């Protein structure tokens, strides 16, 4: 039985999981995030000043972003529910330390993002059109967030604030759950041993820590912030050995980051 599993976990595991998505199946840990990332490819890029943006896939424009995001979130929620055997194996309990780590984490994320290290590296190799960007691009350099400003681009107050509610649900509830499930629930444990039943949550090796820090840096535009923040939450993981502490710290950071974005209109951070 996985460490911190509820007392009835053994009985629950005897019930067949939907579509075979049980806690021993890697797909159960990967599917929600994979769905979210794949559907994210339909999101049009933010328009650049002075350049008319070209429509994205299926003629979708930047102003379609709220609808695309809502659909993406709904389908990801369905995937999370189908994969509940994975995140449901750990007893729901949260320590105060997780909240503190989340609060410290948002300060570190914002501060590291303001350093602008990624832009400096791109400029150092000759700019976005440099041949070196073919390699750096594979590492996620040059990527940008959608930076959608609903206060400016949505006229209807009901639609505007409805989108903000949906955006915060994704940011502070769903992303922390499926990302921690993939990263710490599966990837880092798999690096320790492919047999997850032999790796209680919180057990790590040096390689698992390296992979658990380096991998999320690939898909986050803020490389320095990712390095610092994911290292911090890995420390929390090792200290408390509690999956839900990691989810909570992630959720607190993301929620406060969303508050910062709205307060400072720092749209580039979401």
PDB file of C-alpha atoms in Angstrom:
ATOM      1  CA  UNK A   1       0.000   0.000   0.000  1.00  0.00           C
ATOM      2  CA  UNK A   2       1.307   3.459  -0.857  1.00  0.00           C
ATOM      3  CA  UNK A   3       2.475   5.539   2.083  1.00  0.00           C
ATOM      4  CA  UNK A   4      -0.225   7.807   3.512  1.00  0.00           C
ATOM      5  CA  UNK A   5      -2.973   5.829   1.768  1.00  0.00           C
ATOM      6  CA  UNK A   6      -6.340   5.877   3.542  1.00  0.00           C
ATOM      7  CA  UNK A   7      -7.299   2.823   5.624  1.00  0.00           C
ATOM      8  CA  UNK A   8      -9.778   1.610   3.003  1.00  0.00           C
ATOM      9  CA  UNK A   9      -7.340   1.970   0.105  1.00  0.00           C
ATOM     10  CA  UNK A  10      -6.852  -1.756  -0.195  1.00  0.00           C
ATOM     11  CA  UNK A  11     -10.578  -2.367  -0.478  1.00  0.00           C
ATOM     12  CA  UNK A  12     -10.980   0.541  -2.908  1.00  0.00           C
ATOM     13  CA  UNK A  13      -8.202  -0.827  -5.103  1.00  0.00           C
ATOM     14  CA  UNK A  14     -10.199  -4.050  -5.527  1.00  0.00           C
ATOM     15  CA  UNK A  15     -12.879  -2.171  -7.429  1.00  0.00           C
ATOM     16  CA  UNK A  16     -12.138  -1.937 -11.155  1.00  0.00           C
ATOM     17  CA  UNK A  17     -10.976   1.539 -12.171  1.00  0.00           C
ATOM     18  CA  UNK A  18     -12.666   3.145 -15.186  1.00  0.00           C
ATOM     19  CA  UNK A  19     -10.940   2.157 -18.436  1.00  0.00           C
ATOM     20  CA  UNK A  20      -8.253   0.394 -16.433  1.00  0.00           C
ATOM     21  CA  UNK A  21      -6.952   3.716 -15.107  1.00  0.00           C
ATOM     22  CA  UNK A  22      -5.790   2.438 -11.745  1.00  0.00           C
ATOM     23  CA  UNK A  23      -2.905   3.647  -9.583  1.00  0.00           C
ATOM     24  CA  UNK A  24      -0.511   1.138 -11.187  1.00  0.00           C
ATOM     25  CA  UNK A  25      -1.114   2.445 -14.698  1.00  0.00           C
ATOM     26  CA  UNK A  26       1.256   5.279 -15.779  1.00  0.00           C
ATOM     27  CA  UNK A  27      -1.448   6.685 -18.049  1.00  0.00           C
ATOM     28  CA  UNK A  28      -3.499   7.497 -14.947  1.00  0.00           C
ATOM     29  CA  UNK A  29      -0.825   9.959 -13.834  1.00  0.00           C
ATOM     30  CA  UNK A  30      -0.096  11.396 -17.264  1.00  0.00           C
ATOM     31  CA  UNK A  31      -3.453  11.716 -19.009  1.00  0.00           C
ATOM     32  CA  UNK A  32      -4.837  14.896 -17.376  1.00  0.00           C
ATOM     33  CA  UNK A  33      -1.720  16.953 -18.002  1.00  0.00           C
ATOM     34  CA  UNK A  34      -1.309  15.520 -21.491  1.00  0.00           C
ATOM     35  CA  UNK A  35      -4.886  16.523 -22.349  1.00  0.00           C
ATOM     36  CA  UNK A  36      -4.300  20.020 -20.970  1.00  0.00           C
ATOM     37  CA  UNK A  37      -1.048  20.492 -22.892  1.00  0.00           C
ATOM     38  CA  UNK A  38      -2.385  19.140 -26.192  1.00  0.00           C
ATOM     39  CA  UNK A  39      -5.505  21.298 -26.049  1.00  0.00           C
ATOM     40  CA  UNK A  40      -3.287  24.255 -25.187  1.00  0.00           C
ATOM     41  CA  UNK A  41      -1.831  24.079 -28.693  1.00  0.00           C
ATOM     42  CA  UNK A  42      -5.143  25.464 -29.967  1.00  0.00           C
ATOM     43  CA  UNK A  43      -4.628  28.706 -28.026  1.00  0.00           C
ATOM     44  CA  UNK A  44      -3.570  31.547 -30.332  1.00  0.00           C
ATOM     45  CA  UNK A  45      -0.454  33.500 -29.413  1.00  0.00           C
ATOM     46  CA  UNK A  46      -0.676  36.973 -27.971  1.00  0.00           C
ATOM     47  CA  UNK A  47      -0.584  39.676 -30.647  1.00  0.00           C
ATOM     48  CA  UNK A  48       2.642  41.667 -30.927  1.00  0.00           C
ATOM     49  CA  UNK A  49       2.587  45.477 -31.125  1.00  0.00           C
ATOM     50  CA  UNK A  50       2.330  46.689 -34.702  1.00  0.00           C
ATOM     51  CA  UNK A  51       1.859  43.202 -36.142  1.00  0.00           C
ATOM     52  CA  UNK A  52      -1.507  41.836 -37.229  1.00  0.00           C
ATOM     53  CA  UNK A  53      -1.807  38.387 -35.630  1.00  0.00           C
ATOM     54  CA  UNK A  54      -2.513  35.463 -37.902  1.00  0.00           C
ATOM     55  CA  UNK A  55      -5.395  33.149 -36.968  1.00  0.00           C
ATOM     56  CA  UNK A  56      -4.388  29.949 -35.235  1.00  0.00           C
ATOM     57  CA  UNK A  57      -5.678  26.441 -35.812  1.00  0.00           C
ATOM     58  CA  UNK A  58      -9.170  26.304 -37.355  1.00  0.00           C
ATOM     59  CA  UNK A  59      -9.131  30.086 -37.761  1.00  0.00           C
ATOM     60  CA  UNK A  60      -9.190  30.714 -34.003  1.00  0.00           C
ATOM     61  CA  UNK A  61      -8.139  34.201 -32.987  1.00  0.00           C
ATOM     62  CA  UNK A  62      -6.766  35.658 -29.766  1.00  0.00           C
ATOM     63  CA  UNK A  63     -10.237  36.800 -28.742  1.00  0.00           C
ATOM     64  CA  UNK A  64     -11.362  33.175 -28.750  1.00  0.00           C
ATOM     65  CA  UNK A  65      -8.961  32.467 -25.885  1.00  0.00           C
ATOM     66  CA  UNK A  66     -11.587  32.500 -23.068  1.00  0.00           C
ATOM     67  CA  UNK A  67     -13.759  29.950 -24.871  1.00  0.00           C
ATOM     68  CA  UNK A  68     -10.780  27.756 -25.766  1.00  0.00           C
ATOM     69  CA  UNK A  69      -9.538  27.860 -22.189  1.00  0.00           C
ATOM     70  CA  UNK A  70     -12.948  26.959 -20.778  1.00  0.00           C
ATOM     71  CA  UNK A  71     -13.294  23.971 -23.111  1.00  0.00           C
ATOM     72  CA  UNK A  72      -9.738  22.873 -22.331  1.00  0.00           C
ATOM     73  CA  UNK A  73     -10.464  23.042 -18.625  1.00  0.00           C
ATOM     74  CA  UNK A  74     -13.716  21.082 -18.911  1.00  0.00           C
ATOM     75  CA  UNK A  75     -12.076  18.241 -20.843  1.00  0.00           C
ATOM     76  CA  UNK A  76      -9.116  18.203 -18.439  1.00  0.00           C
ATOM     77  CA  UNK A  77     -11.524  18.020 -15.490  1.00  0.00           C
ATOM     78  CA  UNK A  78     -13.122  14.953 -17.058  1.00  0.00           C
ATOM     79  CA  UNK A  79      -9.674  13.387 -17.469  1.00  0.00           C
ATOM     80  CA  UNK A  80      -8.857  14.131 -13.823  1.00  0.00           C
ATOM     81  CA  UNK A  81     -12.034  12.417 -12.714  1.00  0.00           C
ATOM     82  CA  UNK A  82     -11.300   9.357 -14.847  1.00  0.00           C
ATOM     83  CA  UNK A  83      -7.838   9.251 -13.276  1.00  0.00           C
ATOM     84  CA  UNK A  84      -9.013   9.707  -9.694  1.00  0.00           C
ATOM     85  CA  UNK A  85      -7.477   6.396  -8.657  1.00  0.00           C
ATOM     86  CA  UNK A  86      -4.050   8.036  -8.869  1.00  0.00           C
ATOM     87  CA  UNK A  87      -4.651  11.180  -6.796  1.00  0.00           C
ATOM     88  CA  UNK A  88      -7.198   9.456  -4.578  1.00  0.00           C
ATOM     89  CA  UNK A  89      -4.651   6.971  -3.219  1.00  0.00           C
ATOM     90  CA  UNK A  90      -3.234   9.539  -0.788  1.00  0.00           C
ATOM     91  CA  UNK A  91      -5.126  10.632   2.301  1.00  0.00           C
ATOM     92  CA  UNK A  92      -6.193  14.266   2.107  1.00  0.00           C
ATOM     93  CA  UNK A  93      -4.326  16.131   4.806  1.00  0.00           C
ATOM     94  CA  UNK A  94      -2.454  19.428   4.651  1.00  0.00           C
ATOM     95  CA  UNK A  95       0.204  20.845   6.951  1.00  0.00           C
ATOM     96  CA  UNK A  96       0.611  24.584   7.709  1.00  0.00           C
ATOM     97  CA  UNK A  97       4.096  24.352   6.213  1.00  0.00           C
ATOM     98  CA  UNK A  98       2.554  23.794   2.780  1.00  0.00           C
ATOM     99  CA  UNK A  99       0.737  27.132   2.982  1.00  0.00           C
ATOM    100  CA  UNK A 100       3.917  28.895   4.098  1.00  0.00           C
ATOM    101  CA  UNK A 101       5.899  27.340   1.244  1.00  0.00           C
ATOM    102  CA  UNK A 102       3.217  28.456  -1.215  1.00  0.00           C
ATOM    103  CA  UNK A 103       3.372  32.033   0.080  1.00  0.00           C
ATOM    104  CA  UNK A 104       7.159  32.137  -0.040  1.00  0.00           C
ATOM    105  CA  UNK A 105       7.021  30.503  -3.449  1.00  0.00           C
ATOM    106  CA  UNK A 106       4.968  33.247  -5.070  1.00  0.00           C
ATOM    107  CA  UNK A 107       7.419  35.904  -3.876  1.00  0.00           C
ATOM    108  CA  UNK A 108      10.316  33.915  -5.305  1.00  0.00           C
ATOM    109  CA  UNK A 109       8.477  33.270  -8.589  1.00  0.00           C
ATOM    110  CA  UNK A 110       7.685  36.929  -9.178  1.00  0.00           C
ATOM    111  CA  UNK A 111      11.150  38.092  -8.141  1.00  0.00           C
ATOM    112  CA  UNK A 112      12.920  35.557 -10.349  1.00  0.00           C
ATOM    113  CA  UNK A 113      10.637  36.381 -13.284  1.00  0.00           C
ATOM    114  CA  UNK A 114      11.592  40.040 -13.045  1.00  0.00           C
ATOM    115  CA  UNK A 115      15.277  39.216 -13.462  1.00  0.00           C
ATOM    116  CA  UNK A 116      14.614  38.604 -17.164  1.00  0.00           C
ATOM    117  CA  UNK A 117      17.275  35.915 -17.433  1.00  0.00           C
ATOM    118  CA  UNK A 118      15.531  34.145 -20.306  1.00  0.00           C
ATOM    119  CA  UNK A 119      15.385  37.269 -22.497  1.00  0.00           C
ATOM    120  CA  UNK A 120      19.032  38.007 -21.746  1.00  0.00           C
ATOM    121  CA  UNK A 121      20.059  34.527 -22.857  1.00  0.00           C
ATOM    122  CA  UNK A 122      18.082  34.880 -26.092  1.00  0.00           C
ATOM    123  CA  UNK A 123      19.722  38.238 -26.785  1.00  0.00           C
ATOM    124  CA  UNK A 124      23.160  36.848 -25.906  1.00  0.00           C
ATOM    125  CA  UNK A 125      22.912  34.214 -28.639  1.00  0.00           C
ATOM    126  CA  UNK A 126      21.870  36.760 -31.249  1.00  0.00           C
ATOM    127  CA  UNK A 127      18.145  37.195 -30.773  1.00  0.00           C
ATOM    128  CA  UNK A 128      15.069  35.164 -31.752  1.00  0.00           C
ATOM    129  CA  UNK A 129      16.271  34.662 -35.336  1.00  0.00           C
ATOM    130  CA  UNK A 130      19.667  33.308 -34.289  1.00  0.00           C
ATOM    131  CA  UNK A 131      20.593  29.761 -35.412  1.00  0.00           C
ATOM    132  CA  UNK A 132      21.223  28.961 -31.753  1.00  0.00           C
ATOM    133  CA  UNK A 133      17.520  29.421 -31.091  1.00  0.00           C
ATOM    134  CA  UNK A 134      16.815  26.149 -32.875  1.00  0.00           C
ATOM    135  CA  UNK A 135      18.381  24.444 -29.862  1.00  0.00           C
ATOM    136  CA  UNK A 136      17.209  26.906 -27.218  1.00  0.00           C
ATOM    137  CA  UNK A 137      13.703  26.664 -28.634  1.00  0.00           C
ATOM    138  CA  UNK A 138      13.679  22.949 -27.849  1.00  0.00           C
ATOM    139  CA  UNK A 139      14.451  23.914 -24.251  1.00  0.00           C
ATOM    140  CA  UNK A 140      11.505  26.279 -24.162  1.00  0.00           C
ATOM    141  CA  UNK A 141      13.403  29.541 -24.540  1.00  0.00           C
ATOM    142  CA  UNK A 142      11.496  32.226 -26.394  1.00  0.00           C
ATOM    143  CA  UNK A 143       8.129  30.815 -25.338  1.00  0.00           C
ATOM    144  CA  UNK A 144       5.550  33.244 -23.961  1.00  0.00           C
ATOM    145  CA  UNK A 145       2.342  32.917 -22.012  1.00  0.00           C
ATOM    146  CA  UNK A 146      -0.976  33.945 -23.626  1.00  0.00           C
ATOM    147  CA  UNK A 147      -1.033  37.077 -21.406  1.00  0.00           C
ATOM    148  CA  UNK A 148      -4.766  37.510 -22.043  1.00  0.00           C
ATOM    149  CA  UNK A 149      -6.203  40.619 -20.383  1.00  0.00           C
ATOM    150  CA  UNK A 150      -9.945  40.067 -19.896  1.00  0.00           C
ATOM    151  CA  UNK A 151     -10.418  43.548 -18.452  1.00  0.00           C
ATOM    152  CA  UNK A 152      -9.411  45.009 -21.797  1.00  0.00           C
ATOM    153  CA  UNK A 153     -10.593  42.465 -24.346  1.00  0.00           C
ATOM    154  CA  UNK A 154     -13.993  41.348 -22.996  1.00  0.00           C
ATOM    155  CA  UNK A 155     -16.773  43.940 -23.113  1.00  0.00           C
ATOM    156  CA  UNK A 156     -19.493  42.084 -21.219  1.00  0.00           C
ATOM    157  CA  UNK A 157     -18.970  42.269 -17.434  1.00  0.00           C
ATOM    158  CA  UNK A 158     -20.710  38.907 -16.959  1.00  0.00           C
ATOM    159  CA  UNK A 159     -18.452  37.181 -19.483  1.00  0.00           C
ATOM    160  CA  UNK A 160     -15.376  39.018 -18.199  1.00  0.00           C
ATOM    161  CA  UNK A 161     -15.775  38.000 -14.576  1.00  0.00           C
ATOM    162  CA  UNK A 162     -17.093  34.591 -15.505  1.00  0.00           C
ATOM    163  CA  UNK A 163     -13.856  33.991 -17.376  1.00  0.00           C
ATOM    164  CA  UNK A 164     -11.837  35.160 -14.375  1.00  0.00           C
ATOM    165  CA  UNK A 165     -13.617  32.598 -12.197  1.00  0.00           C
ATOM    166  CA  UNK A 166     -12.834  29.855 -14.722  1.00  0.00           C
ATOM    167  CA  UNK A 167      -9.245  31.077 -15.050  1.00  0.00           C
ATOM    168  CA  UNK A 168      -8.708  30.906 -11.290  1.00  0.00           C
ATOM    169  CA  UNK A 169     -10.271  27.438 -11.100  1.00  0.00           C
ATOM    170  CA  UNK A 170      -7.725  26.268 -13.633  1.00  0.00           C
ATOM    171  CA  UNK A 171      -4.833  28.206 -12.147  1.00  0.00           C
ATOM    172  CA  UNK A 172      -5.311  27.444  -8.455  1.00  0.00           C
ATOM    173  CA  UNK A 173      -7.196  24.137  -8.371  1.00  0.00           C
ATOM    174  CA  UNK A 174      -6.698  22.006 -11.452  1.00  0.00           C
ATOM    175  CA  UNK A 175      -3.163  22.845 -12.599  1.00  0.00           C
ATOM    176  CA  UNK A 176      -1.640  22.142  -9.158  1.00  0.00           C
ATOM    177  CA  UNK A 177      -3.389  18.778  -8.983  1.00  0.00           C
ATOM    178  CA  UNK A 178      -2.553  17.381 -12.408  1.00  0.00           C
ATOM    179  CA  UNK A 179       0.964  18.839 -12.541  1.00  0.00           C
ATOM    180  CA  UNK A 180       1.952  17.477  -9.125  1.00  0.00           C
ATOM    181  CA  UNK A 181       0.339  14.164 -10.050  1.00  0.00           C
ATOM    182  CA  UNK A 182       2.451  13.890 -13.183  1.00  0.00           C
ATOM    183  CA  UNK A 183       5.684  15.308 -11.764  1.00  0.00           C
ATOM    184  CA  UNK A 184       5.914  14.026  -8.190  1.00  0.00           C
ATOM    185  CA  UNK A 185       3.260  11.349  -8.238  1.00  0.00           C
ATOM    186  CA  UNK A 186       4.712   9.595 -11.285  1.00  0.00           C
ATOM    187  CA  UNK A 187       7.891  11.006 -12.884  1.00  0.00           C
ATOM    188  CA  UNK A 188      10.108  11.442  -9.826  1.00  0.00           C
ATOM    189  CA  UNK A 189       8.958   8.157  -8.301  1.00  0.00           C
ATOM    190  CA  UNK A 190       9.508   6.345 -11.604  1.00  0.00           C
ATOM    191  CA  UNK A 191      13.087   7.611 -11.714  1.00  0.00           C
ATOM    192  CA  UNK A 192      13.589   5.937  -8.329  1.00  0.00           C
ATOM    193  CA  UNK A 193      11.942   2.703  -9.508  1.00  0.00           C
ATOM    194  CA  UNK A 194       9.540   1.811 -12.342  1.00  0.00           C
ATOM    195  CA  UNK A 195       7.580  -0.206  -9.779  1.00  0.00           C
ATOM    196  CA  UNK A 196       5.636   2.597  -8.077  1.00  0.00           C
ATOM    197  CA  UNK A 197       4.361   0.269  -5.388  1.00  0.00           C
ATOM    198  CA  UNK A 198       7.921   0.159  -4.065  1.00  0.00           C
ATOM    199  CA  UNK A 199       8.338   3.948  -3.946  1.00  0.00           C
ATOM    200  CA  UNK A 200       6.362   5.746  -1.236  1.00  0.00           C
ATOM    201  CA  UNK A 201       5.671   9.385  -1.925  1.00  0.00           C
ATOM    202  CA  UNK A 202       8.584  11.523  -0.758  1.00  0.00           C
ATOM    203  CA  UNK A 203      11.358   9.004  -1.390  1.00  0.00           C
ATOM    204  CA  UNK A 204      13.861  10.482  -3.828  1.00  0.00           C
ATOM    205  CA  UNK A 205      17.305   9.985  -5.268  1.00  0.00           C
ATOM    206  CA  UNK A 206      19.691  12.619  -6.584  1.00  0.00           C
ATOM    207  CA  UNK A 207      18.626  11.827 -10.141  1.00  0.00           C
ATOM    208  CA  UNK A 208      14.940  12.088  -9.209  1.00  0.00           C
ATOM    209  CA  UNK A 209      15.529  15.547  -7.752  1.00  0.00           C
ATOM    210  CA  UNK A 210      17.430  16.658 -10.869  1.00  0.00           C
ATOM    211  CA  UNK A 211      14.736  15.339 -13.210  1.00  0.00           C
ATOM    212  CA  UNK A 212      11.934  16.763 -11.057  1.00  0.00           C
ATOM    213  CA  UNK A 213      13.514  20.208 -11.279  1.00  0.00           C
ATOM    214  CA  UNK A 214      14.746  20.174 -14.872  1.00  0.00           C
ATOM    215  CA  UNK A 215      11.651  18.740 -16.549  1.00  0.00           C
ATOM    216  CA  UNK A 216       9.187  21.510 -15.584  1.00  0.00           C
ATOM    217  CA  UNK A 217      11.752  24.091 -16.687  1.00  0.00           C
ATOM    218  CA  UNK A 218      11.219  22.835 -20.247  1.00  0.00           C
ATOM    219  CA  UNK A 219       7.569  23.889 -20.429  1.00  0.00           C
ATOM    220  CA  UNK A 220       7.581  27.012 -18.240  1.00  0.00           C
ATOM    221  CA  UNK A 221       8.740  30.229 -19.938  1.00  0.00           C
ATOM    222  CA  UNK A 222      10.162  31.461 -16.613  1.00  0.00           C
ATOM    223  CA  UNK A 223      13.233  29.202 -16.384  1.00  0.00           C
ATOM    224  CA  UNK A 224      14.897  30.744 -13.337  1.00  0.00           C
ATOM    225  CA  UNK A 225      11.622  30.954 -11.425  1.00  0.00           C
ATOM    226  CA  UNK A 226      10.904  27.312 -12.283  1.00  0.00           C
ATOM    227  CA  UNK A 227      14.336  26.222 -11.065  1.00  0.00           C
ATOM    228  CA  UNK A 228      13.905  27.945  -7.714  1.00  0.00           C
ATOM    229  CA  UNK A 229      10.215  27.168  -7.157  1.00  0.00           C
ATOM    230  CA  UNK A 230      10.238  23.482  -8.089  1.00  0.00           C
ATOM    231  CA  UNK A 231      13.361  22.978  -5.969  1.00  0.00           C
ATOM    232  CA  UNK A 232      11.526  24.523  -3.028  1.00  0.00           C
ATOM    233  CA  UNK A 233       8.503  22.237  -3.408  1.00  0.00           C
ATOM    234  CA  UNK A 234      10.755  19.205  -3.823  1.00  0.00           C
ATOM    235  CA  UNK A 235      12.206  20.132  -0.414  1.00  0.00           C
ATOM    236  CA  UNK A 236       8.648  20.205   0.932  1.00  0.00           C
ATOM    237  CA  UNK A 237       7.939  16.826  -0.663  1.00  0.00           C
ATOM    238  CA  UNK A 238      10.963  15.239   1.016  1.00  0.00           C
ATOM    239  CA  UNK A 239      10.241  16.892   4.358  1.00  0.00           C
ATOM    240  CA  UNK A 240       6.558  16.043   4.760  1.00  0.00           C
ATOM    241  CA  UNK A 241       6.215  13.117   2.329  1.00  0.00           C
ATOM    242  CA  UNK A 242       2.685  14.310   1.649  1.00  0.00           C
ATOM    243  CA  UNK A 243       1.263  14.595  -1.865  1.00  0.00           C
ATOM    244  CA  UNK A 244      -1.431  17.050  -0.788  1.00  0.00           C
ATOM    245  CA  UNK A 245       1.137  19.369   0.793  1.00  0.00           C
ATOM    246  CA  UNK A 246       2.759  19.730  -2.634  1.00  0.00           C
ATOM    247  CA  UNK A 247      -0.618  20.345  -4.285  1.00  0.00           C
ATOM    248  CA  UNK A 248      -1.526  22.907  -1.615  1.00  0.00           C
ATOM    249  CA  UNK A 249       1.763  24.803  -1.906  1.00  0.00           C
ATOM    250  CA  UNK A 250       1.295  24.851  -5.685  1.00  0.00           C
ATOM    251  CA  UNK A 251      -2.287  26.045  -5.318  1.00  0.00           C
ATOM    252  CA  UNK A 252      -1.371  28.838  -2.880  1.00  0.00           C
ATOM    253  CA  UNK A 253       1.425  30.073  -5.126  1.00  0.00           C
ATOM    254  CA  UNK A 254      -0.771  30.016  -8.234  1.00  0.00           C
ATOM    255  CA  UNK A 255      -3.709  31.710  -6.521  1.00  0.00           C
ATOM    256  CA  UNK A 256      -1.539  34.506  -5.145  1.00  0.00           C
ATOM    257  CA  UNK A 257       0.181  34.831  -8.506  1.00  0.00           C
ATOM    258  CA  UNK A 258      -3.240  35.316 -10.106  1.00  0.00           C
ATOM    259  CA  UNK A 259      -4.051  37.985  -7.516  1.00  0.00           C
ATOM    260  CA  UNK A 260      -0.741  39.692  -8.331  1.00  0.00           C
ATOM    261  CA  UNK A 261      -1.492  39.602 -12.064  1.00  0.00           C
ATOM    262  CA  UNK A 262      -4.875  41.284 -11.540  1.00  0.00           C
ATOM    263  CA  UNK A 263      -3.583  43.795  -9.000  1.00  0.00           C
ATOM    264  CA  UNK A 264      -0.516  44.839 -10.999  1.00  0.00           C
ATOM    265  CA  UNK A 265      -1.955  44.024 -14.438  1.00  0.00           C
ATOM    266  CA  UNK A 266       1.143  41.903 -14.978  1.00  0.00           C
ATOM    267  CA  UNK A 267      -0.520  39.804 -17.679  1.00  0.00           C
ATOM    268  CA  UNK A 268       2.723  38.342 -18.995  1.00  0.00           C
ATOM    269  CA  UNK A 269       2.796  36.015 -15.964  1.00  0.00           C
ATOM    270  CA  UNK A 270      -0.382  34.110 -16.970  1.00  0.00           C
TER     271      UNK A 270
END
